[in-house]
Structure formats: structure tokens, C-alpha cells
XYZ file of C-alpha atoms in Angstrom:
496
model
C -6.565 -24.209 4.298
C -5.950 -27.821 6.099
C -6.115 -29.709 2.733
C -4.190 -28.146 0.706
C -1.411 -29.832 2.788
C 0.536 -32.557 1.225
C 2.989 -34.454 1.524
C 6.634 -35.426 -0.120
C 5.865 -32.776 -2.937
C 8.325 -31.777 -5.104
C 11.249 -29.858 -3.636
C 10.746 -30.740 0.138
C 12.593 -33.417 2.109
C 11.394 -36.821 3.309
C 7.554 -36.379 4.499
C 7.445 -33.363 5.227
C 4.494 -31.256 4.851
C 3.935 -28.363 2.298
C 1.367 -26.021 1.232
C 0.253 -26.091 -2.234
C 3.906 -27.435 -2.713
C 5.499 -24.694 -1.158
C 7.414 -25.059 1.907
C 5.089 -25.186 5.245
C 5.851 -21.588 6.774
C 4.056 -20.612 3.595
C 1.128 -21.223 5.305
C 1.909 -19.621 8.449
C 2.694 -16.226 6.264
C 0.080 -16.151 3.801
C -2.489 -16.466 6.902
C -0.881 -13.523 8.758
C -0.812 -11.607 5.813
C -4.546 -12.524 4.880
C -5.778 -11.526 8.688
C -4.037 -8.558 8.351
C -5.017 -7.317 5.409
C -8.659 -8.145 6.591
C -7.812 -5.638 9.302
C -6.228 -3.263 7.121
C -8.273 -2.747 4.701
C -12.290 -3.077 6.675
C -11.435 -0.140 8.836
C -9.382 1.659 5.324
C -12.735 0.989 3.772
C -15.163 2.492 7.010
C -12.792 5.094 7.645
C -13.549 8.197 5.553
C -17.177 7.454 6.043
C -16.844 7.581 9.057
C -15.135 10.849 9.132
C -17.877 12.765 7.376
C -21.137 11.087 8.618
C -23.664 12.470 10.901
C -23.215 9.818 14.006
C -18.885 9.723 13.260
C -16.736 12.688 13.285
C -19.384 14.500 10.628
C -16.181 16.332 9.480
C -16.431 17.872 5.892
C -15.187 15.429 2.441
C -11.969 18.146 1.701
C -10.802 16.742 5.860
C -11.670 13.729 5.576
C -9.920 12.843 2.210
C -6.724 14.451 3.663
C -7.229 12.338 7.157
C -7.539 9.458 4.754
C -4.372 10.397 2.764
C -2.226 10.865 5.003
C -2.772 7.563 7.119
C -2.196 6.095 3.860
C 1.072 7.445 3.741
C 2.020 6.872 6.231
C 1.534 2.818 6.261
C 4.064 3.393 3.050
C 5.692 5.703 4.476
C 7.159 3.664 8.196
C 7.486 0.372 5.742
C 11.357 1.743 5.251
C 12.177 2.697 9.029
C 10.171 -0.699 9.730
C 12.776 -2.128 7.168
C 15.458 -0.851 9.860
C 14.112 -2.210 12.806
C 13.895 -5.964 12.144
C 17.917 -5.296 9.612
C 19.403 -4.118 12.856
C 17.392 -4.572 16.452
C 15.079 -7.246 16.440
C 14.764 -9.328 13.060
C 12.234 -10.204 11.522
C 10.235 -12.461 12.991
C 10.098 -10.814 16.335
C 9.144 -7.598 14.671
C 6.614 -9.192 13.298
C 4.957 -10.223 16.048
C 5.402 -6.921 17.384
C 3.681 -5.660 14.570
C 0.938 -6.995 14.766
C 0.254 -6.884 18.480
C 0.677 -3.110 17.097
C -2.154 -2.956 15.266
C -4.718 -4.890 17.363
C -4.365 -2.041 19.857
C -4.697 0.330 17.263
C -7.660 -1.299 16.130
C -8.995 -1.443 19.629
C -8.011 2.010 20.195
C -10.223 3.385 17.090
C -13.496 1.176 18.965
C -13.457 3.467 21.244
C -15.523 6.231 21.382
C -13.778 9.247 21.520
C -12.061 11.207 18.717
C -8.195 10.984 20.242
C -8.450 7.673 20.546
C -9.468 7.484 17.391
C -6.071 9.412 15.590
C -4.245 7.474 18.092
C -5.776 4.504 17.283
C -4.685 5.485 13.530
C -1.130 6.712 14.939
C -0.737 3.018 16.190
C -1.871 0.802 13.100
C -0.342 3.281 10.617
C 3.281 1.914 12.725
C 2.276 -1.718 13.052
C 1.335 -2.199 9.755
C 4.586 -0.047 8.743
C 6.466 -2.831 11.004
C 5.000 -5.923 9.263
C 5.237 -4.765 5.816
C 8.767 -4.797 4.684
C 9.715 -7.696 7.361
C 6.498 -10.279 6.506
C 8.164 -10.453 2.370
C 11.362 -10.639 3.673
C 10.332 -14.543 5.438
C 8.825 -15.955 3.228
C 12.364 -15.326 0.374
C 13.826 -16.992 3.731
C 11.547 -19.872 3.200
C 13.703 -20.674 -0.198
C 17.172 -21.858 -1.081
C 18.156 -18.153 -2.659
C 16.798 -16.555 -5.475
C 17.181 -18.985 -7.848
C 15.471 -21.157 -6.159
C 12.123 -22.698 -8.664
C 9.219 -22.471 -6.270
C 10.509 -18.157 -4.837
C 7.995 -16.756 -7.493
C 5.882 -19.093 -7.832
C 5.493 -18.907 -3.408
C 5.715 -14.804 -3.633
C 2.397 -15.340 -5.882
C 0.203 -17.441 -3.521
C 1.344 -14.791 -0.836
C -0.102 -12.210 -2.578
C -2.881 -13.680 -2.992
C -3.512 -13.723 0.678
C -3.433 -10.107 0.663
C -6.175 -10.063 -2.304
C -8.409 -12.009 0.213
C -8.435 -10.475 3.314
C -8.894 -7.575 0.801
C -12.145 -9.079 -0.683
C -13.708 -9.984 2.623
C -13.178 -7.637 4.933
C -15.552 -4.040 3.382
C -18.087 -7.380 2.753
C -18.184 -8.251 6.883
C -16.506 -5.435 8.367
C -18.598 -2.595 6.247
C -21.026 -3.749 6.475
C -20.989 -3.884 10.544
C -19.163 -0.899 10.232
C -22.290 0.834 8.593
C -25.190 -0.917 9.750
C -24.981 -1.638 13.117
C -21.620 0.385 14.324
C -19.342 1.898 13.489
C -16.587 1.049 16.459
C -17.736 -2.037 16.541
C -16.371 -2.303 13.176
C -13.185 -1.329 13.736
C -13.807 -3.579 17.239
C -14.001 -6.656 14.359
C -10.442 -5.194 12.702
C -9.191 -5.782 16.150
C -10.370 -9.467 16.274
C -9.325 -10.526 12.095
C -5.534 -8.990 13.393
C -5.650 -10.991 16.888
C -6.359 -13.664 14.382
C -3.854 -13.560 12.593
C -1.035 -12.472 15.436
C -2.300 -15.865 16.734
C -1.808 -18.616 14.330
C 1.790 -16.553 13.363
C 2.821 -16.928 17.000
C 1.478 -20.431 16.590
C 2.605 -21.668 13.509
C 6.575 -20.016 13.345
C 8.809 -23.255 14.017
C 7.819 -23.866 10.391
C 9.098 -20.728 9.310
C 12.979 -20.696 8.354
C 15.499 -19.715 11.277
C 17.288 -17.147 9.443
C 14.017 -15.016 10.613
C 14.953 -15.195 14.433
C 18.257 -13.154 12.661
C 19.263 -9.247 13.086
C 21.217 -9.730 10.059
C 23.147 -6.175 10.772
C 22.576 -5.609 14.769
C 23.216 -2.213 16.594
C 26.399 -1.582 18.097
C 26.155 -0.827 21.668
C 27.477 2.685 20.477
C 25.144 2.761 17.923
C 21.812 1.633 19.752
C 22.794 4.240 22.510
C 22.896 7.023 19.534
C 19.947 5.834 18.026
C 17.585 5.870 20.983
C 19.239 9.090 21.975
C 18.875 11.219 19.010
C 14.772 9.421 18.365
C 14.329 10.654 22.239
C 15.078 13.754 21.746
C 13.429 14.054 18.744
C 10.415 12.927 20.008
C 10.891 15.290 22.984
C 11.002 18.513 20.650
C 7.573 16.692 19.144
C 6.258 16.450 22.467
C 7.176 19.495 23.868
C 5.688 21.368 20.965
C 2.250 20.294 20.643
C 1.887 20.766 24.047
C 2.525 24.380 23.645
C -0.072 24.521 20.675
C -2.981 22.853 22.734
C -2.000 25.192 25.885
C -1.542 28.196 24.103
C -5.294 27.452 22.067
C -3.639 27.687 18.536
C -3.617 23.730 18.104
C -5.928 22.080 14.796
C -5.892 19.151 13.389
C -3.620 21.063 10.516
C -0.906 20.684 12.980
C -0.518 17.412 11.983
C -1.834 17.058 8.710
C 0.268 20.014 6.791
C 3.828 18.256 8.702
C 3.074 14.332 7.802
C 2.121 15.871 4.488
C 5.409 17.912 3.541
C 7.432 15.258 5.159
C 6.111 12.610 2.763
C 6.968 15.285 -0.419
C 10.860 15.678 1.109
C 11.819 12.137 1.915
C 11.533 10.733 -1.467
C 13.062 13.467 -2.752
C 16.074 12.993 -0.265
C 16.299 9.478 -0.094
C 16.737 9.607 -3.698
C 19.451 12.299 -3.965
C 21.101 11.264 -1.143
C 21.630 7.778 -3.527
C 22.079 9.592 -7.015
C 24.658 11.400 -5.375
C 26.696 8.929 -4.040
C 30.296 8.640 -5.482
C 30.723 5.123 -4.504
C 28.188 4.338 -7.010
C 29.425 3.434 -10.871
C 28.474 5.447 -13.989
C 26.364 2.531 -15.018
C 24.086 2.165 -11.944
C 23.971 6.853 -11.852
C 22.482 6.078 -15.423
C 19.787 3.145 -13.800
C 18.775 5.858 -10.945
C 18.268 8.851 -13.543
C 15.984 6.302 -15.791
C 14.833 5.433 -12.217
C 13.376 8.380 -11.080
C 11.481 8.592 -14.521
C 9.551 6.030 -13.161
C 9.335 7.179 -9.572
C 7.662 10.501 -10.650
C 5.544 8.612 -12.981
C 4.317 5.931 -9.919
C 3.900 8.765 -7.355
C 1.090 11.041 -10.002
C -0.179 6.554 -10.564
C -0.601 6.213 -6.949
C -2.428 9.972 -6.129
C -5.522 9.102 -8.411
C -5.432 5.635 -7.696
C -5.618 5.675 -4.193
C -8.361 8.732 -4.070
C -11.163 5.020 -4.582
C -11.202 4.093 -1.271
C -11.853 8.923 -0.497
C -13.285 10.809 -3.272
C -14.912 7.881 -5.132
C -16.559 6.365 -1.627
C -17.210 9.663 -0.989
C -19.286 10.318 -3.934
C -20.526 7.201 -3.627
C -21.905 7.926 -0.050
C -23.594 11.353 -0.898
C -24.131 10.639 -4.826
C -24.567 7.412 -5.912
C -27.388 4.471 -6.203
C -25.633 2.100 -4.565
C -28.432 -1.260 -5.579
C -27.850 -3.674 -8.073
C -31.908 -4.818 -9.250
C -33.255 -2.991 -6.468
C -30.843 -4.899 -3.884
C -29.308 -1.798 -1.655
C -25.393 -2.135 -0.085
C -23.000 -0.825 2.105
C -20.756 1.480 0.346
C -17.869 0.415 1.900
C -18.978 -2.873 -0.590
C -17.133 -0.879 -3.659
C -13.509 -1.411 -1.396
C -14.312 -5.254 -2.511
C -14.277 -4.716 -6.096
C -10.609 -4.026 -6.626
C -9.306 -7.226 -4.923
C -12.004 -9.809 -6.901
C -10.850 -8.132 -10.106
C -7.084 -8.714 -9.565
C -7.551 -12.088 -7.907
C -9.336 -12.542 -11.327
C -7.491 -10.812 -14.217
C -4.334 -11.430 -12.834
C -3.889 -14.821 -14.389
C -5.227 -13.560 -17.353
C -2.409 -11.065 -17.387
C 0.445 -13.412 -16.804
C -0.747 -15.755 -19.592
C -1.340 -12.423 -21.670
C 2.458 -11.553 -21.235
C 4.024 -14.847 -22.037
C 2.119 -14.932 -25.262
C 3.321 -11.822 -25.830
C 6.341 -12.324 -24.545
C 7.184 -16.322 -26.691
C 5.615 -14.365 -30.352
C 8.092 -11.113 -29.785
C 5.728 -8.764 -28.969
C 5.287 -8.392 -25.236
C 5.533 -4.691 -24.610
C 8.477 -2.954 -23.098
C 8.346 -2.448 -19.191
C 8.233 1.598 -20.459
C 5.379 0.763 -22.814
C 3.585 -0.840 -19.488
C 4.382 1.961 -17.221
C 2.743 4.432 -19.177
C -0.032 2.011 -20.738
C -1.224 2.073 -17.046
C -0.795 6.203 -16.425
C -3.036 6.558 -19.942
C -5.651 4.327 -17.930
C -5.277 5.281 -14.413
C -5.822 9.202 -16.559
C -8.918 7.306 -18.485
C -10.577 6.444 -14.653
C -10.896 9.483 -14.011
C -12.209 11.051 -17.324
C -14.878 7.618 -16.791
C -15.455 9.481 -13.699
C -17.086 12.342 -14.801
C -20.160 10.997 -16.072
C -21.212 9.962 -13.017
C -20.577 13.354 -11.229
C -22.210 15.153 -14.248
C -25.595 12.632 -14.215
C -25.325 13.185 -9.565
C -26.585 16.677 -10.354
C -30.291 18.575 -9.148
C -30.645 15.341 -6.900
C -29.959 12.368 -9.488
C -28.064 9.613 -8.347
C -25.457 8.004 -10.626
C -25.850 4.183 -11.171
C -23.270 2.074 -8.972
C -22.453 0.349 -12.204
C -20.128 3.942 -13.124
C -18.308 3.202 -9.830
C -17.639 -0.826 -10.822
C -15.839 0.518 -14.085
C -14.026 3.072 -12.829
C -12.738 1.046 -10.423
C -12.474 -1.913 -13.541
C -10.215 0.209 -15.236
C -8.110 1.188 -12.473
C -7.568 -2.374 -11.678
C -6.221 -2.707 -15.086
C -3.829 0.089 -15.145
C -2.559 -1.344 -11.809
C -1.853 -4.566 -13.424
C 0.023 -3.025 -16.297
C 2.244 -0.945 -14.284
C 2.535 -2.355 -10.469
C 4.652 -5.830 -11.207
C 6.363 -4.034 -13.650
C 7.239 -1.078 -10.823
C 7.878 -3.528 -8.388
C 10.215 -5.727 -10.572
C 12.121 -2.604 -12.413
C 12.536 -1.367 -8.880
C 14.710 -4.682 -7.756
C 16.523 -4.724 -11.944
C 16.911 -1.018 -11.345
C 18.500 -1.313 -7.645
C 22.131 -0.263 -7.675
C 24.300 -2.886 -5.558
C 24.553 -1.144 -2.325
C 21.264 -0.321 -2.009
C 19.221 -3.269 -3.043
C 17.518 -4.084 0.276
C 16.037 -0.559 0.538
C 15.195 -0.207 -3.094
C 11.307 -1.773 -2.100
C 11.079 0.727 0.851
C 11.965 3.573 -2.002
C 9.434 2.181 -4.324
C 6.935 2.387 -1.600
C 7.747 5.996 -1.358
C 6.210 6.665 -4.274
C 2.761 5.853 -3.136
C 3.291 8.068 0.211
C 4.320 10.889 -2.786
C 0.899 10.137 -4.497
C -1.086 10.108 -1.408
C 0.809 13.358 -0.076
C -0.257 15.213 -3.053
C -4.188 14.159 -2.609
C -4.014 15.109 1.610
C -2.002 18.877 0.982
C -5.032 19.660 -2.107
C -7.244 18.170 0.337
C -5.882 20.148 2.963
C -5.513 23.475 0.998
C -9.604 22.892 0.360
C -9.828 21.763 -3.014
C -12.866 19.888 -3.664
C -11.213 16.426 -5.286
C -15.158 15.401 -6.397
C -15.380 18.580 -8.401
C -15.545 18.066 -12.111
C -12.686 20.605 -13.374
C -9.921 19.608 -10.645
C -10.767 15.426 -11.850
C -10.673 15.873 -15.428
C -6.992 17.997 -14.588
C -6.128 15.191 -12.766
C -6.703 12.347 -15.622
C -5.136 14.602 -18.112
C -2.242 14.962 -16.413
C -1.626 11.508 -16.117
C -2.793 10.379 -19.600
C 0.328 13.304 -20.497
C 2.696 11.822 -18.635
C 2.293 8.647 -19.764
C 2.088 9.712 -23.381
C 5.655 11.669 -22.176
C 7.032 8.674 -20.995
C 6.291 7.197 -24.192
C 7.467 9.718 -26.662
C 10.655 9.626 -24.591
C 11.050 5.851 -24.571
C 14.234 5.852 -26.015
C 16.214 8.588 -23.785
C 14.942 6.309 -20.944
C 16.225 3.246 -22.303
C 19.185 4.827 -22.739
C 19.357 5.440 -19.107
C 18.244 2.034 -18.148
C 21.118 0.352 -20.265
C 20.945 -3.230 -20.355
C 18.009 -3.534 -17.869
C 14.751 -4.215 -20.673
């Protein structure tokens, strides 16, 4: 990336170095995010395959899907307390440094050949990812002169490219080593990736804005003591409970999975209810929150299907797909590189397409885009029925069927996800402006926890019946939102 550093670019002072015309600190955060996503998506690509592999943990597909779904939901669930730590305890810069260290230790723990250390490692990576997720985006914002800085949107675009570069490379490198050489060596390679990201982050912090060192709303001494006391009480209760279940011999994995999945469904409802019932909100803000709930529920259904690309589809590919192109075999984990490379290829196309339609006054509304995303993700699972039908009596489905499913899901994501992020910020009540992005992440948590509960209940998510049901529900939800678009528009007020 050194060649991309120039001097005297527009919007910078004097001879200060820039990164693609943006503040030099963006390079530091870009590379940190790239390496963190490299470690995260590399491990995630291996996770369901390792769980079902005979030389791995040799679990059944339902249990593997449940663990995968709970893990992904935890990452997004912990983004809210992660943001809280940045705002109230350490400040964004220190929180990201701690997060990177925890993630690296988590991957190293995963590399140890023991089931106990494996689950401990998963927990550490989830905690670290939650701490990092909200705070690194906050620091990108700090690099610019407020929300009206003309470079701000472009800076976030460059930053998010780092996510997709890391996500694309990870399965090709970590997935190949993990599947072809040794599972635990693959997990160790994820630790190396995070280590590289952490090293360059610590080296490049001098280029970050000084605001990233500030704790925006520090806890008072009384609040700190009270928070610590409550945290220790809950930790002690959990420790005693699980020690008792182990000692009495009743402990199973579901004693962990079930509480987390239930919490992942209850917490989003509690958060939305608390905001909706806040009497300090104006009538207009109350109306917008009522409208936002429609988008939230739709997004949860979307992510429930979309995130099965890393679990249900991956397990199907491992068992029932011909993972070769023109006679050349490739690791199953490589399918996880399809989405990020398509995102990088199609995102500029979509941006130009929406802009062209906007100039003609024909750009679809937020509601239409959202409903289209739901219908498309439903269509991806209708498409999934074809390889499911082919893969019977020992036959293998062609790899291109799976690539086609990932393609449709990527188009659905580009239709729904950016719009969801935008509408979240636009409809957020002023009092909860800094918290609403965490609320959006809770939609991912709710969707993945629904998948987790189905798997814990023993529902085979690779069955044609359940796949068709999910596809039909998503498509029906998309049509319902479109049909009620006028009502939702009224609730949204001036937001369009």
C-alpha cells in the first residue's frame, strides 16, 4: 500500500502524507480491519467443516450449524457492549488494541488440539471481535472534519474495501492450509493474520486523530464500582451454575447454546421496546421507531438465510457437491471467497446504477429496495432446491449451482444491507443516535439465533422442506413489506 501514499492531496495540509487522498490514519485502520477480517473469515470458513470432520470434532451437521450460528450471533451481539467500553471505559484507540490482542489469543487457543480450548478460543474471538467492530468504525469517522467533510463517505468506502479484501483472501489461504494440511495450523494462521494487523495498528497509531484517545463519557468512580460489582456477581452466578452442572454430570453443550440463542432473541426485543417506550422521544421519533421495527424484522429474516451461506451451504458442499471446475478440485472453504469478490465487483455497479436512476427520478425507495432484498434472498433458497434435488442416490451437485446461490445472495445483500445501514442512521432518535448501529447489528444476532434454535431442536436445515419454507417466508415477507409500503412511509415521516 506504500505506493498509494501521496503528498499534497486535496483536503490535506501542507506536505502531509495521504492514503488515496484521505488522512494517513485511514491506511492504519484499513490494514487493521483487513487483517482482522482475514483472521475472522478464515477461521469462520473452517469452523463448520472442522466441527463435522472425522479428524475434527466429528459432530452432526445440526450441532455444527447451531455452534456456527451462535458464534456469529455472539460477534454481533457483543458489538453493543464493545461500543460501550469504547465510550465509557477505555476510549476507541485502547479498546481496539485490547480487542486485537484478545482475538489473537483466541485464535492461538483454537489452534490447541483440545475440545475445551477450542470453545474457549471461540469465546475469546467473539469477545475481541465485538470490542473491535464498533470502535474501529468510530475512529474512521474521527479522521474527518465532521459529517459534512466531503471525503467522509469515500473514506468509509475505502475502509470497507479492507473488509472484503481480507474476507476474499482468508478462505483461499487459511481454508487451504486448514483443510489440506492441518486444521489447527489453519487456526494458528488466523492468529498470525491478527498479529500482523495488531502490529501495524500499534505502529501506525501516531497517524490517528487524538480524539480516538478520549473516553467520550467516562464512568464516574461510583459507576465504575457499581458496574464492576454487578459484573462480578453475574460472573459468579454463571460460574457456580456451570460448575454444578459439570459436577452433577448433567452438563451438555446445549447448556451453553440454548441460553445464548434465547438471549440473542430476547435482547433485541428488549432494546427495541425500551427505545420505543421512552417518553422523552417526540411523536415523530416514536413514529420513525415504529417504522424501523418493520425494517428490523425484515433484516433479521434476511440474515437468517444469508448467514447460512457459511454453515448450511458449506456443509452441503462438503457432503454433496462436486467441488471441482474443469476437473480441478478445490477446498470447500473456497466457496466463502465468492461473496467478497462479488461484493468488490458489483458494489460500484450498484452505486452507479442507483445514481443513474436517481438522476432520472426513478430510484426505488428504501422500502422497495428492502423488499427486493428479501425476495432475492428467498429466491436464492428456491435455487438451492435444485442442487438438493440433484444430490440424491449418491449423485453430486455441480459447484456452479452453489456459486449461483452465492451470486443471488450477494445481489440481495447489496440491495438491502447498505440501505439498512443508511435508514438506521436516518431514523434513529437523537437520544439514541450513537447506539442505533448496535441495534442494527442485533438484527443479525436475531437471525442467526433463530437458525441456532432450529438446529438445536434437531431441524435438518439441508432438507428440501425446510429450505423451501424459509425461501417462501422470505419472499412472502418481501411482498408484504411492498404491499404495506404506504403505511411504512407514513411512519417514516420525512425519511425517504
